[in-house]
Short mmCIF file of C-alpha atoms in Angstrom, two decimals:
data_model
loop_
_atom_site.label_atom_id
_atom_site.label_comp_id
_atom_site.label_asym_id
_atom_site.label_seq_id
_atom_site.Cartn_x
_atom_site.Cartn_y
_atom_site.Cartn_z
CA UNK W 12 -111.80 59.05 -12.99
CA UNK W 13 -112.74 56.80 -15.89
CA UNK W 14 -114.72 57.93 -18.60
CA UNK W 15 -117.87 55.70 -20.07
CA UNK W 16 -118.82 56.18 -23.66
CA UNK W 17 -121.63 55.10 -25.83
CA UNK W 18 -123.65 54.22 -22.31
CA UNK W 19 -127.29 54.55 -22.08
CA UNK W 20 -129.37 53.97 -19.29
CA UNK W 21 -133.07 53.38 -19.56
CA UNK W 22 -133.99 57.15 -18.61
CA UNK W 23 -132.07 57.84 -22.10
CA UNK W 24 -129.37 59.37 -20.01
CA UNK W 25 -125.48 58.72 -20.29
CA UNK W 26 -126.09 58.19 -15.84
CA UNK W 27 -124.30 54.85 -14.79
CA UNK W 28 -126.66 54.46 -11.99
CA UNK W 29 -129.85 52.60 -14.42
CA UNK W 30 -127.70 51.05 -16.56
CA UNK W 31 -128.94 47.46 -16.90
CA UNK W 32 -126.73 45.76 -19.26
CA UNK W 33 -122.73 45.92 -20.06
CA UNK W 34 -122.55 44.25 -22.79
CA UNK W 35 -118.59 44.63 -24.91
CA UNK W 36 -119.03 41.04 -26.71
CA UNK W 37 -116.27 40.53 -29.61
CA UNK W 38 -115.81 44.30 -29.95
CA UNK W 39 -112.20 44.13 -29.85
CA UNK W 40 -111.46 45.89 -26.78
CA UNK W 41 -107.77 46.49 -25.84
CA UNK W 42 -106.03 47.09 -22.39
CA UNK W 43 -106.72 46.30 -18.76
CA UNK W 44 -110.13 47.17 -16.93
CA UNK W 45 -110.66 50.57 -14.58
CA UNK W 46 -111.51 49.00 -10.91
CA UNK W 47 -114.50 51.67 -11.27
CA UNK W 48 -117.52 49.17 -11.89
CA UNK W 49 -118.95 50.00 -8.20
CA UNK W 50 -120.61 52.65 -9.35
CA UNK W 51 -123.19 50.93 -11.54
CA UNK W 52 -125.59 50.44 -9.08
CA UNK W 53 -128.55 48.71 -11.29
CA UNK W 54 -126.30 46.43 -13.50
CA UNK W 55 -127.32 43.20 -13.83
CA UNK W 56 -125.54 41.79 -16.15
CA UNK W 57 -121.77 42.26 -17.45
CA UNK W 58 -120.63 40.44 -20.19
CA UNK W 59 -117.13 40.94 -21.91
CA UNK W 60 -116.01 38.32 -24.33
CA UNK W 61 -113.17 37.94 -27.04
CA UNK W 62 -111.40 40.75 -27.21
CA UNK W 63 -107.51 41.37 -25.92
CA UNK W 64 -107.93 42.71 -22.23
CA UNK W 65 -105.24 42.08 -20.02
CA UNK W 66 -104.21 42.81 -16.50
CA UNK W 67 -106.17 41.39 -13.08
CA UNK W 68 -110.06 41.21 -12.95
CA UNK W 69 -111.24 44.30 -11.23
CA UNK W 70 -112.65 43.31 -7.56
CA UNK W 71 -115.34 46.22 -8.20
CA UNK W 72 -117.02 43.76 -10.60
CA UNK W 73 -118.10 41.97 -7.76
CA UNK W 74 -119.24 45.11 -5.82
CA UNK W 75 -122.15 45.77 -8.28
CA UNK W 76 -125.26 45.89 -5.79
CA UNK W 77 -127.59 44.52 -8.29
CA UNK W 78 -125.11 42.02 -10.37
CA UNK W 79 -127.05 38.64 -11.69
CA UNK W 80 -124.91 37.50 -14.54
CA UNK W 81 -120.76 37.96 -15.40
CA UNK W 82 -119.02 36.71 -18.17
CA UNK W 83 -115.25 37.28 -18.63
CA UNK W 84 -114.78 34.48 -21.22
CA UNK W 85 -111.92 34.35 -23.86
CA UNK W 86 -109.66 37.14 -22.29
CA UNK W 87 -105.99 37.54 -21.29
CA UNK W 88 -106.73 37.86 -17.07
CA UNK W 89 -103.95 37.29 -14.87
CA UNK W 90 -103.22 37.16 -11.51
CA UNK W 91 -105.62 35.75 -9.30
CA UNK W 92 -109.60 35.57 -8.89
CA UNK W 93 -110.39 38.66 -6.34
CA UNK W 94 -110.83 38.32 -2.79
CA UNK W 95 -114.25 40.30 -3.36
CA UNK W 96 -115.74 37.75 -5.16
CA UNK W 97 -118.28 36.88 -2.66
CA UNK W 98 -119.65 40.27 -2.50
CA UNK W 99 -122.13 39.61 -5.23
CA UNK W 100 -124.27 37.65 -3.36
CA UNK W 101 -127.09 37.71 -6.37
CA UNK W 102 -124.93 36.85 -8.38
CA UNK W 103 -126.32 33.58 -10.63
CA UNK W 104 -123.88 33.14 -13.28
CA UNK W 105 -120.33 33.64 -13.35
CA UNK W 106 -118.61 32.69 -15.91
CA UNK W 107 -114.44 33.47 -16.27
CA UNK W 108 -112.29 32.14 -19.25
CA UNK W 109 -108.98 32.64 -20.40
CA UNK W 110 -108.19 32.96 -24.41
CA UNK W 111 -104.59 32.14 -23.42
CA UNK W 112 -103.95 28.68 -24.61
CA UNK W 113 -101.61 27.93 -22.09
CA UNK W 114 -103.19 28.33 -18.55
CA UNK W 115 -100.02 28.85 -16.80
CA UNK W 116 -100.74 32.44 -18.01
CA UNK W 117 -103.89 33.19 -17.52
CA UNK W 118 -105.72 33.44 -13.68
CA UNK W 119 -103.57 31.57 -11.28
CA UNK W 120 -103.91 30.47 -7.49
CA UNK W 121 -107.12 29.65 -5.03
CA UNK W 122 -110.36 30.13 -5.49
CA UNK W 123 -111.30 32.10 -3.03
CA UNK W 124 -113.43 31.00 0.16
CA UNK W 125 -115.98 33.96 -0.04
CA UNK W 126 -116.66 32.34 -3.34
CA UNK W 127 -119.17 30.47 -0.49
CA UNK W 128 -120.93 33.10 0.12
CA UNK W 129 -122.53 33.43 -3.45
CA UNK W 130 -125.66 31.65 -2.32
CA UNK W 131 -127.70 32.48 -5.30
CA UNK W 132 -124.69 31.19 -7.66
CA UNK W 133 -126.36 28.39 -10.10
CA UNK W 134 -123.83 28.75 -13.14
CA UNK W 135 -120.52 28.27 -12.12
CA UNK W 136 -117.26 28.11 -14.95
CA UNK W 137 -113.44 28.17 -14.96
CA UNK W 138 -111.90 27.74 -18.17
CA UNK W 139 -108.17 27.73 -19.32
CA UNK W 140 -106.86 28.45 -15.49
CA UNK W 141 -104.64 27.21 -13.29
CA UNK W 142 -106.43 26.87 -10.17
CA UNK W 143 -105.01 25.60 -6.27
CA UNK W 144 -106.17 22.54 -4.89
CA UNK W 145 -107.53 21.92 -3.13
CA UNK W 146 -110.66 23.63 -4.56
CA UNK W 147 -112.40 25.43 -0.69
CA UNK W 148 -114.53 23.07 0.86
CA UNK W 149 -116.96 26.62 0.99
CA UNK W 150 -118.08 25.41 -2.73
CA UNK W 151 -120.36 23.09 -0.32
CA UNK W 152 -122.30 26.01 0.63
CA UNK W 153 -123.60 26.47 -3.02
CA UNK W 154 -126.73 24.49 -3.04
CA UNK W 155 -128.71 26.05 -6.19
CA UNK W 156 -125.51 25.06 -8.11
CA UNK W 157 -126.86 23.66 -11.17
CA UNK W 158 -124.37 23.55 -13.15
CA UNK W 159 -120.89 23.68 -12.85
CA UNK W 160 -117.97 23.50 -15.36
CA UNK W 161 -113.96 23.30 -14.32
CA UNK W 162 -111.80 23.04 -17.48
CA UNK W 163 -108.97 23.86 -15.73
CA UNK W 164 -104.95 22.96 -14.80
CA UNK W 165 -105.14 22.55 -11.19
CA UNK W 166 -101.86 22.73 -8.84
CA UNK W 167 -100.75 22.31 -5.50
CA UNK W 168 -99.59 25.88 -5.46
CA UNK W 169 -96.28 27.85 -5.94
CA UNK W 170 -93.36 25.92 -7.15
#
């Protein structure tokens, strides 16, 4: 399995189980993401940000029993947003951004429906994507949306 360095949770332990906090901002991470972040059980927040990951967003992010706050902002995703994404239902922010300039390749297709059942969602941006329409009428269902930011290429689907 995949290997975590440099983690500490707040018994002073290397355990993933307390860890609180993921926080790889600008450290120039390369490569895709393991599909291992299940296992951090008391995460609440998970913030990766300008660096030159690649590859499909893990659907384990949104497995995280105790995730609040994601933020996968200026990286190279493709593919499509997870079908798993409403398993975070405390989930408050979410936040996903491509650094591609282009959006045709970054994160492509629907939005899932489950994205419906994030009932605690209040934060809610797409940047630099190239999103289906129409957007799932599900988005209806998120009424402590307080904000909500789509800076995206939207299309009618596969050409």
């Amino acid at each position: 399995g995949a290997q975590w360095f440099g983690l500490l949770g707040s018994s002073g332990t290397s355990c993933t189980r307390d860890i609180i906090v993921l926080n790889f901002v600008d450290n120039n991470m390369v490569g895709t993401l393991p599909d291992v972040f299940d296992v951090f059980n008391a995460t609440e927040r998970v913030l990766f940000r300008a660096s030159r990951i690649t590859g499909t967003i893990p659907g384990s992010l949104f497995a995280m029993e105790a995730l609040k706050d994601l933020e996968l902002t200026e990286l190279f995703f493709t593919g499509t947003l997870p079908s798993t994404i409403g398993r975070s239902t405390d989930l408050e922010v979410l936040r996903l951004s491509s650094a591609a300039l282009n959006p045709a390749n970054s994160l492509t297709g629907p939005v899932p429906s489950s994205i419906g059942d994030l009932s605690e969602l209040r934060i809610l941006s797409f940047v630099n994507m190239r999103l289906d329409v129409p957007l799932p009428s599900e988005l209806e269902r998120l009424t402590k949306m307080e904000y909500l930011s789509l800076y995206v290429a939207l299309s009618t689907g596969p050409n």
